[in-house]
PDB file of C-alpha atoms in Angstrom:
ATOM      1  CA  MET O   1      -0.063   0.291  -0.127  1.00 46.00           C
ATOM      2  CA  ALA O   2       3.079   2.539   0.781  1.00 49.00           C
ATOM      3  CA  GLY O   3       3.091   4.084  -2.424  1.00 55.00           C
ATOM      4  CA  THR O   4       0.140   4.129  -3.584  1.00 70.00           C
ATOM      5  CA  GLN O   5      -1.727   5.887  -1.027  1.00 75.00           C
ATOM      6  CA  THR O   6      -3.721   8.894  -2.226  1.00 85.00           C
ATOM      7  CA  GLU O   7      -6.138   9.359   0.535  1.00 90.00           C
ATOM      8  CA  PRO O   8      -4.444   9.979   4.249  1.00 93.00           C
ATOM      9  CA  ILE O   9      -5.607   7.821   7.206  1.00 95.00           C
ATOM     10  CA  VAL O  10      -7.116   9.639  10.115  1.00 95.00           C
ATOM     11  CA  VAL O  11      -6.026   8.861  13.353  1.00 95.00           C
ATOM     12  CA  MET O  12      -8.278  10.843  16.226  1.00 92.00           C
ATOM     13  CA  TYR O  13      -6.311  11.254  18.972  1.00 91.00           C
ATOM     14  CA  PHE O  14      -9.171  12.021  21.995  1.00 87.00           C
ATOM     15  CA  GLY O  15      -7.709  12.636  25.418  1.00 85.00           C
ATOM     16  CA  ALA O  16      -4.362  14.041  23.041  1.00 89.00           C
ATOM     17  CA  GLY O  17      -1.963  15.624  26.615  1.00 87.00           C
ATOM     18  CA  ARG O  18       0.643  16.539  24.927  1.00 88.00           C
ATOM     19  CA  GLY O  19       0.722  14.207  23.014  1.00 90.00           C
ATOM     20  CA  PRO O  20       3.520  11.969  22.899  1.00 89.00           C
ATOM     21  CA  LEU O  21       1.317   9.298  20.849  1.00 90.00           C
ATOM     22  CA  ILE O  22       0.690  11.705  18.442  1.00 94.00           C
ATOM     23  CA  ARG O  23       5.042  11.698  17.944  1.00 93.00           C
ATOM     24  CA  ARG O  24       4.415   7.635  18.080  1.00 92.00           C
ATOM     25  CA  ALA O  25       1.596   7.942  15.341  1.00 94.00           C
ATOM     26  CA  LEU O  26       3.553  10.299  13.104  1.00 96.00           C
ATOM     27  CA  SER O  27       7.005   7.864  13.620  1.00 96.00           C
ATOM     28  CA  ALA O  28       4.874   4.888  12.801  1.00 95.00           C
ATOM     29  CA  ALA O  29       3.086   6.055   9.961  1.00 95.00           C
ATOM     30  CA  LYS O  30       7.073   7.327   8.162  1.00 95.00           C
ATOM     31  CA  ASN O  31       8.380   4.004   8.907  1.00 97.00           C
ATOM     32  CA  ALA O  32       6.092   1.954   7.469  1.00 95.00           C
ATOM     33  CA  GLY O  33       5.236   4.653   4.973  1.00 94.00           C
ATOM     34  CA  ALA O  34       1.861   5.234   5.292  1.00 95.00           C
ATOM     35  CA  PHE O  35       0.523   9.296   4.434  1.00 95.00           C
ATOM     36  CA  ILE O  36      -1.604   9.959   8.027  1.00 96.00           C
ATOM     37  CA  LYS O  37      -3.764  12.971   9.146  1.00 96.00           C
ATOM     38  CA  VAL O  38      -3.788  13.708  13.581  1.00 96.00           C
ATOM     39  CA  VAL O  39      -6.377  15.096  15.249  1.00 94.00           C
ATOM     40  CA  ALA O  40      -6.401  16.137  18.176  1.00 94.00           C
ATOM     41  CA  LEU O  41      -8.867  16.199  21.003  1.00 91.00           C
ATOM     42  CA  ASP O  42      -8.163  17.394  24.422  1.00 90.00           C
ATOM     43  CA  LYS O  43     -10.704  19.307  26.896  1.00 88.00           C
ATOM     44  CA  ASN O  44      -7.437  20.540  29.710  1.00 90.00           C
ATOM     45  CA  PRO O  45      -6.694  23.973  28.194  1.00 94.00           C
ATOM     46  CA  ASN O  46      -2.547  23.730  29.754  1.00 94.00           C
ATOM     47  CA  ALA O  47      -3.093  20.394  27.371  1.00 93.00           C
ATOM     48  CA  ILE O  48      -4.589  22.312  24.643  1.00 95.00           C
ATOM     49  CA  VAL O  49      -1.457  24.918  24.115  1.00 96.00           C
ATOM     50  CA  THR O  50       1.447  22.310  25.280  1.00 96.00           C
ATOM     51  CA  LEU O  51      -0.391  20.116  21.643  1.00 96.00           C
ATOM     52  CA  ARG O  52      -0.993  23.493  19.876  1.00 97.00           C
ATOM     53  CA  ASN O  53       3.922  25.058  20.534  1.00 97.00           C
ATOM     54  CA  MET O  54       4.696  21.191  20.044  1.00 96.00           C
ATOM     55  CA  ILE O  55       2.715  21.549  16.386  1.00 97.00           C
ATOM     56  CA  ILE O  56       5.002  24.751  15.848  1.00 97.00           C
ATOM     57  CA  ASP O  57       7.375  24.207  16.855  1.00 96.00           C
ATOM     58  CA  GLU O  58       7.533  20.966  14.853  1.00 95.00           C
ATOM     59  CA  GLY O  59       6.447  22.573  11.820  1.00 96.00           C
ATOM     60  CA  LEU O  60       3.553  19.693  12.004  1.00 96.00           C
ATOM     61  CA  GLU O  61       0.063  22.555  10.678  1.00 96.00           C
ATOM     62  CA  ASP O  62      -0.041  20.149   7.863  1.00 96.00           C
ATOM     63  CA  THR O  63      -0.281  17.047   9.955  1.00 96.00           C
ATOM     64  CA  VAL O  64      -2.002  17.690  13.233  1.00 97.00           C
ATOM     65  CA  SER O  65      -5.457  19.601  13.287  1.00 94.00           C
ATOM     66  CA  LEU O  66      -5.631  20.348  17.466  1.00 94.00           C
ATOM     67  CA  ILE O  67      -9.383  20.406  18.539  1.00 92.00           C
ATOM     68  CA  ALA O  68     -10.359  22.005  22.345  1.00 91.00           C
ATOM     69  CA  GLY O  69     -13.380  20.727  23.739  1.00 86.00           C
ATOM     70  CA  ASP O  70     -14.763  17.779  25.648  1.00 80.00           C
ATOM     71  CA  MET O  71     -15.627  14.923  23.503  1.00 77.00           C
ATOM     72  CA  ARG O  72     -18.698  14.665  25.130  1.00 73.00           C
ATOM     73  CA  SER O  73     -19.764  17.058  23.886  1.00 74.00           C
ATOM     74  CA  VAL O  74     -17.302  18.837  21.146  1.00 72.00           C
ATOM     75  CA  ASN O  75     -19.544  19.341  17.976  1.00 69.00           C
ATOM     76  CA  ALA O  76     -17.473  17.350  15.767  1.00 66.00           C
ATOM     77  CA  ASP O  77     -20.145  15.209  14.118  1.00 66.00           C
ATOM     78  CA  MET O  78     -18.216  15.874  10.291  1.00 73.00           C
ATOM     79  CA  LEU O  79     -15.029  13.994  12.125  1.00 82.00           C
ATOM     80  CA  LYS O  80     -14.273  10.371  10.530  1.00 88.00           C
ATOM     81  CA  GLY O  81     -11.596   8.789  11.073  1.00 91.00           C
ATOM     82  CA  ASP O  82     -10.078   5.213  10.792  1.00 94.00           C
ATOM     83  CA  ILE O  83      -8.595   5.552  13.651  1.00 93.00           C
ATOM     84  CA  LEU O  84      -9.247   6.055  17.428  1.00 89.00           C
ATOM     85  CA  MET O  85      -6.642   6.158  20.059  1.00 86.00           C
ATOM     86  CA  SER O  86      -6.668   7.460  23.865  1.00 80.00           C
ATOM     87  CA  GLU O  87      -5.908   6.721  26.925  1.00 72.00           C
ATOM     88  CA  LEU O  88      -7.973   7.960  29.248  1.00 62.00           C
ATOM     89  CA  LEU O  89      -7.687   4.843  31.544  1.00 56.00           C
ATOM     90  CA  GLY O  90      -6.570   7.920  34.426  1.00 54.00           C
ATOM     91  CA  SER O  91      -4.160   6.938  36.522  1.00 52.00           C
ATOM     92  CA  PHE O  92      -7.777   3.660  38.532  1.00 52.00           C
ATOM     93  CA  GLY O  93      -8.775   2.753  35.084  1.00 50.00           C
ATOM     94  CA  ASP O  94     -12.032   4.766  35.178  1.00 49.00           C
ATOM     95  CA  ASN O  95     -11.521   8.938  36.511  1.00 51.00           C
ATOM     96  CA  GLU O  96     -11.540  10.122  33.777  1.00 54.00           C
ATOM     97  CA  LEU O  97     -14.687   8.924  33.210  1.00 57.00           C
ATOM     98  CA  SER O  98     -12.806   6.349  30.092  1.00 61.00           C
ATOM     99  CA  PRO O  99     -16.067   4.093  29.337  1.00 63.00           C
ATOM    100  CA  GLU O 100     -18.969   7.761  29.295  1.00 64.00           C
ATOM    101  CA  CYS O 101     -16.183   9.412  27.247  1.00 65.00           C
ATOM    102  CA  LEU O 102     -15.236   6.468  24.779  1.00 67.00           C
ATOM    103  CA  ILE O 103     -18.640   5.207  24.309  1.00 67.00           C
ATOM    104  CA  PRO O 104     -20.095   7.675  22.495  1.00 68.00           C
ATOM    105  CA  THR O 105     -16.951   7.848  19.919  1.00 75.00           C
ATOM    106  CA  GLU O 106     -17.682   5.058  17.384  1.00 78.00           C
ATOM    107  CA  LYS O 107     -19.685   7.927  15.213  1.00 81.00           C
ATOM    108  CA  TYR O 108     -16.401   9.292  14.879  1.00 84.00           C
ATOM    109  CA  LEU O 109     -15.099   5.875  13.446  1.00 86.00           C
ATOM    110  CA  ASN O 110     -15.213   5.127   9.777  1.00 90.00           C
ATOM    111  CA  PRO O 111     -17.363   1.930   9.324  1.00 91.00           C
ATOM    112  CA  GLY O 112     -14.196  -0.830  10.062  1.00 92.00           C
ATOM    113  CA  GLY O 113     -12.536   1.708  12.378  1.00 91.00           C
ATOM    114  CA  ILE O 114     -10.347   0.313  14.814  1.00 89.00           C
ATOM    115  CA  TYR O 115     -10.374   1.417  18.782  1.00 85.00           C
ATOM    116  CA  ILE O 116      -6.706   2.210  19.831  1.00 81.00           C
ATOM    117  CA  PRO O 117      -6.755   0.502  23.111  1.00 73.00           C
ATOM    118  CA  TRP O 118      -9.554  -2.174  21.305  1.00 71.00           C
ATOM    119  CA  ALA O 119     -10.199  -3.766  25.246  1.00 70.00           C
ATOM    120  CA  TYR O 120      -9.363  -3.216  28.334  1.00 66.00           C
ATOM    121  CA  THR O 121     -10.464  -4.375  32.350  1.00 68.00           C
ATOM    122  CA  ASN O 122     -10.565  -2.604  35.612  1.00 64.00           C
ATOM    123  CA  PHE O 123     -10.100  -4.781  38.488  1.00 64.00           C
ATOM    124  CA  VAL O 124      -8.889  -4.052  42.136  1.00 67.00           C
ATOM    125  CA  LEU O 125      -6.616  -6.383  44.060  1.00 68.00           C
ATOM    126  CA  PRO O 126      -5.509  -6.082  48.000  1.00 68.00           C
ATOM    127  CA  ILE O 127      -1.781  -5.368  47.868  1.00 68.00           C
ATOM    128  CA  SER O 128      -1.777  -6.881  51.664  1.00 61.00           C
ATOM    129  CA  SER O 129      -5.370  -8.534  53.832  1.00 58.00           C
ATOM    130  CA  GLN O 130      -3.177  -9.059  56.116  1.00 58.00           C
ATOM    131  CA  VAL O 131      -1.040  -5.740  56.655  1.00 54.00           C
ATOM    132  CA  LEU O 132      -4.907  -3.737  56.391  1.00 54.00           C
ATOM    133  CA  TRP O 133      -6.313  -6.846  59.406  1.00 53.00           C
ATOM    134  CA  ASN O 134      -3.731  -5.774  61.413  1.00 54.00           C
ATOM    135  CA  GLU O 135      -4.061  -2.409  61.511  1.00 56.00           C
ATOM    136  CA  VAL O 136      -8.291  -2.535  62.270  1.00 53.00           C
ATOM    137  CA  MET O 137      -6.375  -4.356  65.377  1.00 53.00           C
ATOM    138  CA  ILE O 138      -4.039  -2.103  66.721  1.00 56.00           C
ATOM    139  CA  TYR O 139      -6.789   1.054  66.189  1.00 53.00           C
ATOM    140  CA  ALA O 140     -10.129  -0.511  67.762  1.00 50.00           C
TER     141      ALA O 140
END
C-alpha cells in the first residue's frame, strides 16, 4: 500500500494530553510509509497550549489538527476517522470517565475503524489483607 495511498489515514487522538502518542503515530506512519493526518482533541486548556506549541515547534501544521473541547459535547459531527486512539484510563482505570467518554465516540469512526485500545479490564486487588487486618486491630 505504501506509495499508492492517495487519501490519508485519519488518526484521531481523543484526550491527547501533551501529545506523546501523536509523536508515536507519526513515527509509525513514517516507518510504514503511510500518509496520515492526526486530529488531536483535549479539554484541558494547559494541554491545548502544549499541543499547539508542539505543532508549531515541530512544523506539524499540515499534519496535526487541534480541537479544544470535551469529546462528550464537542461539535465535530463531520469528523470521521480510521483510527481512534485514547489513553483515558487514568490512574485508577476509570477516574477520567473512560467508559462514558469512549462509548459515544463510535460515531466518529469510519466503517471498519479501529479503537486503540480495543478493550481493557479493570480490577481491584488488595496489596495485603493481613496488613489491613493488623491496622484495624491496632486502632480498634
